[in-house]
Coordinates of C-alpha atoms and ligand atoms in Angstrom, one line a residue:
Chain G
M1 CA 142.4 110.6 121.1
L2 CA 142.0 106.9 119.0
A3 CA 144.4 104.2 120.4
L4 CA 144.9 100.9 118.7
K5 CA 147.3 98.2 120.6
G6 CA 148.8 95.1 118.8
L7 CA 145.7 94.8 117.0
G8 CA 145.1 91.0 115.5
K9 CA 142.4 89.2 113.6
T10 CA 142.9 85.5 112.8
Y11 CA 139.1 84.4 111.3
A12 CA 137.7 80.8 112.3
G13 CA 139.4 79.1 109.5
G14 CA 142.8 80.1 110.1
V15 CA 143.3 82.9 108.1
Q16 CA 145.3 85.5 110.1
A17 CA 143.9 88.7 108.5
L18 CA 145.7 91.3 110.8
A19 CA 148.8 90.9 113.3
G20 CA 150.0 93.6 116.0
F21 CA 148.9 96.4 114.4
T22 CA 149.4 99.4 116.9
L23 CA 148.5 103.0 116.2
D24 CA 147.7 106.2 118.0
A25 CA 145.5 108.9 116.1
P26 CA 145.3 112.1 117.7
P27 CA 142.1 114.7 117.5
G28 CA 142.0 115.5 113.8
E29 CA 144.2 113.8 112.1
I30 CA 143.1 111.9 108.8
V31 CA 145.3 108.7 108.6
A32 CA 145.2 106.6 105.3
I33 CA 145.6 102.8 105.1
I34 CA 146.9 101.8 101.8
G35 CA 147.3 98.2 100.7
G36 CA 146.8 95.3 98.5
S37 CA 143.6 93.5 98.3
G38 CA 143.3 91.0 101.5
S39 CA 145.8 93.2 103.4
G40 CA 143.4 93.1 106.0
K41 CA 142.3 97.1 105.5
S42 CA 138.8 96.1 106.5
T43 CA 138.9 93.6 108.4
L44 CA 141.1 96.9 110.5
L45 CA 138.0 99.5 110.4
R46 CA 135.7 96.4 111.6
L47 CA 138.0 95.7 114.7
I48 CA 137.9 99.8 115.2
S49 CA 134.4 100.1 114.7
G50 CA 133.7 97.4 117.2
L51 CA 131.2 95.3 114.4
D52 CA 134.2 92.4 115.0
A53 CA 136.1 91.7 118.3
P54 CA 139.8 91.3 117.9
T55 CA 141.9 88.3 118.2
S56 CA 144.5 89.9 120.2
G57 CA 145.0 93.4 121.0
T58 CA 142.7 96.2 121.8
V59 CA 140.8 99.4 120.7
S60 CA 140.3 102.4 122.9
I61 CA 138.6 105.9 122.9
H62 CA 139.9 108.5 125.4
G63 CA 141.1 105.6 127.2
E64 CA 138.0 103.7 127.2
A65 CA 138.0 100.5 125.7
V66 CA 135.9 99.5 122.8
H67 CA 134.2 96.4 122.5
E68 CA 131.2 96.8 120.4
P69 CA 130.0 99.9 118.3
H70 CA 130.8 102.9 120.1
P71 CA 128.9 106.5 120.0
L72 CA 131.8 108.6 119.1
I73 CA 132.9 105.9 116.3
N74 CA 131.1 105.9 113.0
L75 CA 132.0 103.7 110.1
I76 CA 131.1 104.4 106.4
F77 CA 131.1 101.0 104.2
Q78 CA 132.5 100.7 100.8
E79 CA 128.6 100.7 99.1
P80 CA 126.2 103.2 100.5
R81 CA 123.8 100.7 102.1
L82 CA 121.5 102.7 102.3
L83 CA 117.8 101.6 104.0
P84 CA 115.8 101.2 100.8
W85 CA 112.3 101.9 102.3
L86 CA 113.4 105.0 104.0
S87 CA 113.3 108.3 102.4
V88 CA 116.9 110.3 102.2
R89 CA 116.1 112.5 104.9
D90 CA 115.3 109.6 107.4
N91 CA 118.5 107.6 106.1
V92 CA 120.2 110.5 107.2
G93 CA 118.4 111.0 110.8
F94 CA 118.7 107.1 111.6
G95 CA 121.2 107.4 113.7
L96 CA 119.0 110.1 115.7
A97 CA 116.1 108.6 116.8
H98 CA 116.4 109.1 120.7
M99 CA 116.6 113.0 120.1
P100 CA 113.6 115.6 120.3
R101 CA 112.4 116.1 116.7
A102 CA 113.2 119.7 116.3
E103 CA 117.1 118.8 116.9
Q104 CA 116.8 115.7 114.4
A105 CA 114.9 117.7 111.9
A106 CA 118.3 120.8 112.4
R107 CA 121.4 118.5 112.2
I108 CA 119.6 116.5 109.1
E109 CA 119.6 119.5 107.4
E110 CA 122.8 120.3 108.6
A111 CA 124.4 117.1 107.1
L112 CA 122.2 117.8 104.2
C113 CA 123.6 120.6 103.3
R114 CA 127.3 119.7 103.9
V115 CA 127.4 117.1 101.2
K116 CA 125.4 119.2 98.9
L117 CA 122.4 117.5 99.0
E118 CA 119.3 119.8 100.6
A119 CA 117.2 119.6 97.4
Y120 CA 116.7 115.5 97.6
G121 CA 115.2 115.1 101.3
D122 CA 112.4 113.8 100.1
R123 CA 113.9 110.9 97.4
L124 CA 114.0 106.9 98.0
P125 CA 117.6 105.9 97.6
K126 CA 116.4 103.4 94.7
A127 CA 116.2 107.3 92.4
L128 CA 119.8 108.1 93.6
S129 CA 122.9 108.2 91.6
G130 CA 125.9 106.0 93.1
G131 CA 127.7 109.1 94.1
Q132 CA 124.5 110.7 95.7
A133 CA 124.0 107.9 97.7
Q134 CA 127.2 107.2 98.8
R135 CA 126.9 111.4 99.9
V136 CA 123.8 110.1 102.0
A137 CA 126.1 107.4 103.7
I138 CA 128.5 110.2 104.8
A139 CA 125.9 112.5 105.8
R140 CA 124.3 109.5 107.7
A141 CA 127.3 109.2 109.6
L142 CA 128.1 112.7 110.4
V143 CA 124.9 113.6 112.2
T144 CA 126.1 112.0 115.0
R145 CA 129.0 113.9 115.5
P146 CA 131.5 111.4 115.7
E147 CA 135.0 112.6 117.0
V148 CA 136.4 109.2 115.0
L149 CA 134.8 108.7 111.1
L150 CA 136.0 105.4 109.5
L151 CA 135.9 105.4 106.0
D152 CA 136.4 102.0 103.9
E153 CA 137.4 102.9 100.2
P154 CA 134.0 105.4 99.9
F155 CA 135.0 106.5 97.0
S156 CA 136.2 103.7 94.5
A157 CA 133.2 102.6 93.2
L158 CA 132.8 106.4 91.7
D159 CA 134.0 107.8 88.3
A160 CA 136.9 110.1 88.8
L161 CA 135.3 113.4 89.1
T162 CA 132.6 112.6 91.2
R163 CA 135.4 111.3 93.2
E164 CA 137.3 114.3 93.2
T165 CA 134.4 116.3 94.3
L166 CA 133.4 114.5 97.2
Q167 CA 137.1 113.9 98.3
Q168 CA 137.0 117.9 98.4
H169 CA 133.4 117.8 100.3
L170 CA 135.0 115.1 102.9
L171 CA 138.0 118.1 103.7
D172 CA 135.7 120.3 103.8
I173 CA 133.6 117.9 106.2
W174 CA 136.9 117.5 108.1
A175 CA 137.7 121.4 108.4
Q176 CA 134.6 121.7 109.8
T177 CA 134.4 119.0 112.2
R178 CA 138.2 118.8 113.0
A179 CA 137.2 114.5 113.2
T180 CA 139.6 112.0 113.4
M181 CA 139.6 110.3 109.6
I182 CA 140.9 106.4 109.1
L183 CA 140.7 106.4 105.6
V184 CA 141.0 103.1 103.8
T185 CA 141.8 103.3 99.8
H186 CA 143.4 101.4 97.0
D187 CA 144.3 104.9 95.5
I188 CA 147.7 106.6 96.0
D189 CA 147.1 110.1 95.1
E190 CA 143.7 109.9 97.1
A191 CA 145.9 109.0 100.3
V192 CA 148.7 111.6 99.8
A193 CA 146.2 114.2 98.6
L194 CA 144.2 113.7 101.8
A195 CA 146.1 112.2 104.8
H196 CA 148.2 113.4 107.9
R197 CA 150.0 110.2 107.4
V198 CA 149.9 107.2 105.3
I199 CA 150.5 103.7 106.7
V200 CA 150.8 101.0 103.9
L201 CA 149.7 97.6 105.1
K202 CA 151.3 94.1 104.0
P203 CA 149.6 91.3 103.5
W204 CA 149.1 87.6 105.0
P205 CA 149.1 88.5 108.0
G206 CA 148.0 92.0 107.4
R207 CA 151.0 94.1 109.6
I208 CA 152.5 97.6 108.7
L209 CA 155.1 97.9 106.3
D210 CA 155.8 102.0 105.8
N211 CA 153.9 104.8 108.0
I212 CA 154.6 108.1 106.2
K213 CA 154.0 111.5 107.2
I214 CA 153.0 114.3 104.4
A215 CA 154.5 117.2 105.6
Y216 CA 152.1 119.6 103.4
P217 CA 149.0 117.9 103.7
H218 CA 145.7 118.4 101.1
R219 CA 147.9 119.6 98.3
R220 CA 147.8 117.8 95.0
S221 CA 150.9 119.0 93.7
G222 CA 154.5 120.3 94.5
V223 CA 157.8 118.5 94.9
A224 CA 156.6 117.3 98.9
F225 CA 153.4 115.7 97.0
D226 CA 155.9 114.2 94.2
Q227 CA 158.3 112.4 97.1
A228 CA 155.2 111.7 99.3
R229 CA 153.7 110.1 96.4
A230 CA 156.7 108.3 95.4
R231 CA 157.5 106.6 98.6
V232 CA 153.9 105.4 99.5
R233 CA 154.1 104.1 95.6
S234 CA 157.3 102.0 96.5
A235 CA 156.3 100.8 99.3
L236 CA 152.6 99.7 98.3
H237 CA 154.7 97.5 95.4
Q238 CA 156.9 96.4 97.9
S239 CA 154.3 94.8 100.1
L240 CA 152.8 93.1 96.9
S241 CA 155.9 91.7 96.3
V242 CA 156.1 92.7 93.1
P243 CA 158.2 94.9 90.9
A244 CA 156.5 98.2 90.0
P245 CA 154.2 97.8 86.7
A246 CA 155.6 99.2 83.6
D247 CA 153.8 101.9 82.4
I248 CA 150.4 101.5 80.6
R249 CA 152.1 102.0 77.3
T250 CA 154.7 99.5 77.3
V251 CA 151.8 97.2 78.3
W252 CA 150.4 98.3 74.9
A253 CA 153.2 97.8 73.2
Q254 CA 153.3 94.1 73.8
H255 CA 150.0 94.2 71.8
P256 CA 151.1 95.9 68.7
S257 CA 147.7 95.3 67.0
V258 CA 146.1 97.1 70.0
L259 CA 148.0 100.4 68.8
E260 CA 147.7 99.9 65.1
T261 CA 144.0 99.7 65.0
S262 CA 142.4 103.1 64.9
P263 CA 138.6 102.7 66.5
Chain O
M1 CA 138.4 87.8 67.6
T2 CA 140.3 88.9 70.7
M3 CA 141.4 91.9 67.6
N4 CA 137.5 92.6 67.7
A5 CA 137.1 92.7 71.5
L6 CA 139.5 94.7 71.6
K7 CA 138.4 97.4 69.2
A8 CA 135.2 97.1 70.4
G9 CA 136.6 97.7 73.7
N10 CA 138.1 101.2 72.1
A11 CA 135.1 102.0 71.0
L12 CA 133.6 101.7 73.9
K13 CA 136.3 103.9 75.9
A14 CA 136.1 106.4 73.3
G15 CA 132.6 106.6 73.7
S16 CA 132.5 106.5 77.4
V17 CA 135.0 109.3 77.3
S18 CA 132.7 111.9 75.3
D19 CA 129.8 110.6 77.5
V20 CA 131.8 112.0 80.5
A21 CA 132.6 115.3 78.6
S22 CA 129.0 115.9 77.8
G23 CA 127.6 115.3 80.8
A24 CA 130.1 117.7 82.4
I25 CA 129.1 120.4 80.1
D26 CA 125.4 120.0 80.8
G27 CA 125.7 118.9 84.5
P28 CA 126.0 122.3 86.0
S29 CA 123.0 123.9 84.0
R30 CA 120.6 121.0 84.9
A31 CA 121.7 121.3 88.5
A32 CA 120.8 124.9 88.4
A33 CA 117.3 123.8 86.7
G34 CA 116.2 121.8 90.0
S35 CA 116.9 118.1 90.8
D36 CA 113.2 116.9 89.7
A37 CA 112.8 119.1 86.5
P38 CA 112.7 116.2 83.8
A39 CA 109.3 114.4 85.9
R40 CA 107.3 117.1 85.0
P41 CA 106.1 117.7 81.7
D42 CA 104.4 114.6 81.2
R43 CA 103.1 114.0 84.2
P44 CA 100.0 116.6 85.0
A45 CA 97.9 115.3 81.9
G46 CA 98.8 111.8 82.5
L47 CA 96.7 112.3 86.1
S48 CA 93.6 114.0 84.6
S49 CA 92.4 111.8 82.0
G50 CA 94.5 108.9 82.1
R51 CA 94.2 107.3 84.8
W52 CA 90.4 106.0 84.6
G53 CA 91.0 105.0 80.7
G54 CA 94.2 103.1 82.5
V55 CA 92.5 101.4 84.5
L56 CA 90.1 100.7 81.9
I57 CA 92.5 99.1 79.2
R58 CA 94.1 97.2 81.8
F59 CA 90.3 95.6 82.9
A60 CA 90.0 95.1 79.0
T61 CA 93.0 93.4 78.8
A62 CA 92.9 91.1 81.5
V63 CA 89.2 89.7 81.0
A64 CA 89.5 89.5 76.8
L65 CA 90.8 85.8 76.9
P66 CA 88.2 84.2 79.4
V67 CA 85.3 86.6 77.3
G68 CA 86.8 85.3 74.2
A69 CA 86.5 81.5 75.0
F70 CA 83.2 81.8 76.6
L71 CA 82.2 83.6 73.4
L72 CA 83.8 80.8 71.3
W73 CA 82.1 78.2 73.4
E74 CA 78.6 79.8 73.0
I75 CA 79.3 79.8 69.2
A76 CA 79.9 76.1 69.1
V77 CA 77.0 75.1 71.3
D78 CA 74.5 77.3 69.5
S79 CA 75.8 75.9 65.8
G80 CA 75.5 72.4 67.2
F81 CA 78.9 71.9 67.0
A82 CA 78.8 71.0 70.6
S83 CA 76.5 69.7 72.8
G84 CA 77.0 71.4 75.7
R85 CA 75.2 68.7 78.0
L86 CA 78.7 68.2 80.4
V87 CA 80.1 71.2 79.5
P88 CA 77.2 74.0 79.4
P89 CA 77.4 77.2 77.4
P90 CA 78.0 80.6 79.1
S91 CA 74.4 81.4 78.8
R92 CA 73.2 78.8 80.9
I93 CA 75.3 79.2 83.1
L94 CA 74.5 83.0 83.7
T95 CA 70.8 81.5 83.7
T96 CA 71.5 79.2 86.5
L97 CA 73.5 82.2 88.5
V98 CA 70.7 84.4 87.9
D99 CA 68.2 81.4 89.2
L100 CA 70.3 80.7 92.6
W101 CA 70.8 84.8 93.2
T102 CA 67.0 85.7 92.6
A103 CA 65.8 82.3 95.3
G104 CA 67.9 84.1 97.5
Q105 CA 70.6 81.5 98.4
L106 CA 73.5 82.7 96.3
V107 CA 74.5 85.3 98.4
D108 CA 74.3 83.0 101.3
H109 CA 76.5 80.8 99.8
I110 CA 79.2 83.3 99.1
V111 CA 79.3 85.1 102.2
S112 CA 79.4 81.7 104.8
T113 CA 82.5 80.8 102.0
C114 CA 84.4 84.3 102.5
L115 CA 83.4 84.1 106.0
R116 CA 85.2 80.7 106.4
V117 CA 88.4 82.1 104.2
L118 CA 88.5 85.4 106.0
L119 CA 89.0 83.6 109.2
G120 CA 91.1 80.8 108.7
F121 CA 93.1 83.3 107.1
L122 CA 93.5 85.9 109.6
A123 CA 93.9 82.7 112.1
G124 CA 96.3 80.9 110.1
A125 CA 98.2 84.1 108.9
A126 CA 98.7 85.6 112.3
A127 CA 100.0 82.1 113.8
G128 CA 102.4 81.6 110.6
A129 CA 103.6 85.3 110.9
L130 CA 104.8 84.7 114.8
A131 CA 105.9 81.1 114.8
G132 CA 107.7 82.4 111.4
S133 CA 109.6 85.6 113.6
L134 CA 110.0 83.5 116.3
T135 CA 111.8 80.4 114.4
G136 CA 113.8 83.4 111.9
Y137 CA 115.2 85.2 114.9
F138 CA 115.9 82.7 117.4
R139 CA 118.3 80.5 116.8
V140 CA 117.1 77.6 119.4
A141 CA 113.7 78.4 118.2
H142 CA 114.9 77.5 114.9
A143 CA 116.4 74.4 115.4
V144 CA 114.2 73.0 118.2
V145 CA 110.7 73.7 116.3
D146 CA 111.9 73.8 112.4
P147 CA 112.4 70.4 111.7
T148 CA 108.8 69.2 113.1
L149 CA 107.0 72.3 111.3
Q150 CA 109.1 70.9 108.2
A151 CA 107.4 67.5 108.6
L152 CA 104.3 68.9 109.2
R153 CA 104.1 70.7 106.5
A154 CA 104.8 68.0 104.4
I155 CA 101.3 66.6 105.4
P156 CA 99.1 66.9 102.7
S157 CA 96.7 69.2 105.0
I158 CA 93.6 67.3 103.2
A159 CA 95.3 64.1 105.2
W160 CA 93.9 66.3 108.7
V161 CA 90.1 66.2 107.7
P162 CA 89.0 62.9 109.5
L163 CA 91.4 63.9 113.1
F164 CA 89.9 67.9 112.8
I165 CA 86.2 66.1 112.3
L166 CA 86.8 64.1 115.6
W167 CA 88.4 66.6 117.3
F168 CA 86.6 69.7 116.1
G169 CA 82.6 68.2 115.1
I170 CA 81.6 68.8 111.4
F171 CA 80.5 72.0 111.5
E172 CA 82.3 75.6 111.4
T173 CA 85.4 75.2 113.8
S174 CA 86.9 72.2 111.8
K175 CA 86.3 73.9 108.7
V176 CA 88.1 77.1 110.0
V177 CA 91.2 75.1 111.2
L178 CA 91.5 73.1 108.2
I179 CA 92.0 76.8 106.2
A180 CA 94.3 78.1 108.9
T181 CA 96.5 75.1 108.7
G182 CA 96.6 75.9 105.1
V183 CA 97.0 78.8 105.4
F184 CA 100.2 78.7 108.2
F185 CA 102.7 77.1 106.3
P186 CA 103.2 79.6 103.3
V187 CA 103.2 82.0 105.8
Y188 CA 105.3 80.5 108.1
L189 CA 107.8 79.3 105.4
G190 CA 107.9 83.1 104.0
V191 CA 108.6 84.8 107.0
S192 CA 111.0 82.4 108.3
T193 CA 113.0 82.3 105.2
A194 CA 112.9 85.8 105.0
L195 CA 114.4 86.8 108.1
L196 CA 117.0 84.2 107.8
S197 CA 118.3 85.7 104.6
V198 CA 118.3 89.6 105.4
D199 CA 121.0 91.1 104.1
R200 CA 123.7 91.2 106.7
K201 CA 125.2 94.4 105.3
I202 CA 121.5 96.0 106.3
V203 CA 122.0 94.4 109.8
E204 CA 125.6 96.2 110.6
V205 CA 124.2 99.5 109.6
G206 CA 121.4 98.8 112.4
R207 CA 124.9 97.7 114.5
I208 CA 126.5 100.5 113.9
F209 CA 123.9 103.0 115.2
R210 CA 123.9 100.7 118.0
L211 CA 120.2 99.2 117.5
S212 CA 119.6 95.9 119.2
G213 CA 117.0 93.5 120.1
F214 CA 113.5 95.3 119.4
D215 CA 114.6 98.5 118.0
L216 CA 116.5 96.4 115.4
V217 CA 113.5 94.3 114.8
R218 CA 111.2 97.0 114.5
R219 CA 113.8 99.7 112.4
I220 CA 115.8 96.5 110.4
L221 CA 114.5 93.1 110.2
F222 CA 110.5 94.2 109.8
P223 CA 110.8 96.6 107.0
A224 CA 113.6 94.2 105.4
V225 CA 110.9 90.6 105.4
L226 CA 107.9 93.3 104.6
P227 CA 107.8 92.6 100.9
A228 CA 108.5 88.5 101.5
F229 CA 106.0 88.9 103.8
I230 CA 103.2 90.1 101.6
V231 CA 104.0 87.6 99.2
S232 CA 103.5 84.8 101.5
L233 CA 100.3 86.3 102.5
R234 CA 99.0 86.1 98.7
A235 CA 100.3 82.3 98.5
G236 CA 98.7 81.6 101.9
L237 CA 95.2 83.4 100.9
G238 CA 95.3 81.3 98.0
L239 CA 95.6 78.0 99.6
G240 CA 93.0 79.4 101.9
W241 CA 90.6 79.2 98.8
M242 CA 92.0 75.8 98.3
F243 CA 91.0 74.7 101.4
V244 CA 87.7 76.2 101.9
V245 CA 86.2 73.5 99.1
A246 CA 88.2 70.9 100.4
A247 CA 86.6 72.0 104.2
E248 CA 82.7 72.2 102.8
F249 CA 83.2 69.0 100.9
M250 CA 83.2 67.2 104.3
G251 CA 79.8 68.0 105.0
A252 CA 78.4 71.7 104.9
S253 CA 74.6 72.7 104.1
E254 CA 76.0 75.7 102.9
G255 CA 78.5 77.8 100.7
L256 CA 80.0 77.3 97.4
G257 CA 81.8 74.1 98.3
Y258 CA 78.1 73.0 99.1
L259 CA 77.0 74.0 95.7
L260 CA 79.6 72.5 93.9
V261 CA 78.7 69.0 95.6
D262 CA 75.2 69.2 95.5
G263 CA 75.6 69.8 91.4
Q264 CA 77.6 67.0 91.3
Q265 CA 74.8 64.7 93.1
L266 CA 72.3 66.3 91.5
G267 CA 73.6 66.2 87.7
K268 CA 73.8 70.0 87.4
P269 CA 76.7 70.7 85.7
D270 CA 75.7 74.2 84.9
Q271 CA 75.6 75.4 89.1
I272 CA 78.9 73.4 89.5
M273 CA 80.4 75.5 86.3
A274 CA 78.5 78.8 87.9
A275 CA 80.8 77.8 91.6
I276 CA 83.7 77.6 89.6
L277 CA 83.1 80.7 88.2
I278 CA 82.3 82.5 91.3
F279 CA 85.7 81.5 93.2
A280 CA 87.5 82.4 90.2
V281 CA 86.1 86.4 90.3
I282 CA 86.1 86.4 94.3
G283 CA 89.7 84.6 94.4
K284 CA 91.2 87.3 91.7
L285 CA 89.6 89.9 93.7
S286 CA 90.6 88.8 97.2
D287 CA 94.1 88.5 95.7
A288 CA 94.0 92.1 94.0
I289 CA 92.2 93.7 97.3
L290 CA 95.7 92.7 99.2
V291 CA 97.9 93.3 96.4
Q292 CA 96.6 96.7 96.5
A293 CA 96.0 97.2 100.3
T294 CA 99.5 96.4 100.5
A295 CA 101.2 98.2 97.8
P296 CA 102.3 101.4 99.2
L297 CA 104.0 99.5 102.3
V298 CA 106.6 98.4 99.7
A299 CA 106.7 101.0 97.1
W300 CA 110.3 101.7 97.9
Q301 CA 111.1 98.5 96.2
D302 CA 113.9 98.7 93.3
N303 CA 112.0 96.3 91.1
F304 CA 111.8 95.6 87.4
S305 CA 109.4 97.3 86.5
R306 CA 106.3 95.6 83.8
G307 CA 105.8 99.1 82.1
G308 CA 103.6 99.3 79.4
L309 CA 99.9 98.1 80.1
Ligands
ATP1 N1 134.8 86.6 107.6 C1 135.7 86.1 107.2 N2 136.5 84.8 107.3 C2 137.4 84.3 107.2 N3 138.6 85.2 106.7 C3 138.3 86.8 106.3 C4 136.9 87.1 106.6 N4 137.0 88.5 106.4 C5 138.4 88.4 105.3 N5 139.1 87.6 105.2 C6 140.4 87.4 104.8 O1 141.0 88.1 105.7 C7 141.6 88.9 104.6 C8 141.6 90.1 104.8 O2 140.3 90.5 104.7 P1 139.7 91.8 104.1 O3 138.4 92.2 104.1 O4 140.1 92.8 105.6 O5 141.0 92.9 103.6 P2 141.2 94.5 102.7 O6 142.3 94.6 102.9 O7 139.8 94.8 103.0 O8 141.0 94.1 101.1 P3 140.0 94.8 99.6 O9 141.2 95.6 99.5 O10 140.2 93.2 98.9 O11 139.1 95.1 100.4 C9 141.5 88.4 103.6 O12 142.6 87.3 103.1 C10 140.3 87.4 103.5 O13 140.5 86.1 102.7
MG2 MG1 138.1 95.6 102.1

């Protein structure tokens, strides 16, 4: 059980990035965190992972306080952050140095299979595509079998097709490992389709604006999906204090020249 | 203008959509063919016959410029355009080289100079790497030691010569110490600044996997600074060759620097040129050896590659 109590972070210089963030995530829950730029999402994950210390509040797992990176918690960054001098296999095994070799090898192969990169073990990171590199990063976090997996916009730099594939991989992985996942995202569809619960953040200071349970998680269509989507969407726009933006076609209508000219 | 830009944008968008579509079509078949299929067709042929040919072509390209210049000068002196008294033609330099060689001294001169550089380089590089590591890793060490070292670095190293002679005498020790001083600073600066500028993002990966202290150094910091370290070694080696001449100017009975002084005092420009030529060759050779020996260590770098030759 991951418990966050009144988490707050004020950076040097006085920016209050996060305030009073409280959340209990039972084992196996996928929580999506959504919010505008600067609403404290990355800050939140850095606090949970123990990379940064909170200014106020506590993080605990199974009742044990987290002050620094914890073996049961792993963080997948927005960029793959692979170590360029290690092969894919050694990158994946990076967190296993303390284990017997045979056990390492078995876990690495298992993780590579999970992200469907069995054939790429000997490559260097420079020879990977963006999506492959991100999958290696996911595998690297998986091998240590964390109970809590933190993901900071892991798919935001990828094209739509790759993103959907990786979302599917992530759900497969969740089905097998039942890890608690805190997934930061900008994408409403991604949040609603993957999470059991969506938390909408409001910036300056970052705090919870809405906490939406998804009735039928892991579906991409249906009335419940549409309702949840609409609610997240309106909360998000409220958090940005802007009216819901016009449809892209209305935007183009303001530039008639674009509509008239065909390429 | 805006219109054009928008049009270009549209065209681009259309292009990318069709790219995605075609990618989606050939994606699975390519995956089925195996991931490293594209590399196969052109490799084996290149390995068997092209390798030595490639080395030869590279070598020929590299020496074309100096050889051409020598030829021109030889012709100019031969045909009477230039006297060649102060700048002897290559043929005379070559004769001098052969003479020195047959007299049996040349090897001794080369060996003693190389030995001085080697010793000075090893000592200076080791000290520079150690000091650079300490100041790069420990904030306190940086605050205390770096300003002083930077001030020492600002002293033209030749200025140490009189002092080193007083301290270490006029024989080998003072020479090696002077060379080591020259090598020390680029290596120190390279290692120290490289450590200070290791990407925080990569260090955070180490922290997430709970590395600290020595493990963090060994598994993250050391590999991360290795390329910069090698570059600083090359700079240090270059300075080593520079300083060996200064060292040998201050009274030596042996060495390429001695040949230079001797050539000047006895008015033998061909001997000076011969020594300079040898410096050029062994300096380049030592750098090439350093590069070749360290290349496998940094093959992982995703560099802008020069391609072609
Ligand atoms: N190291 C730092 N020092 C000072 N201020 C910071 C620091 N990191 C973040 N901030 C500030 O804290 C606030 C929240 O930043 P954070 O990176 O958590 O936002 P985010 O929700 O992840 O945004 P994005 O969606 O753009 O990634 C921002 O206003 C940011 O400027
Ligand atoms: Mg962020």
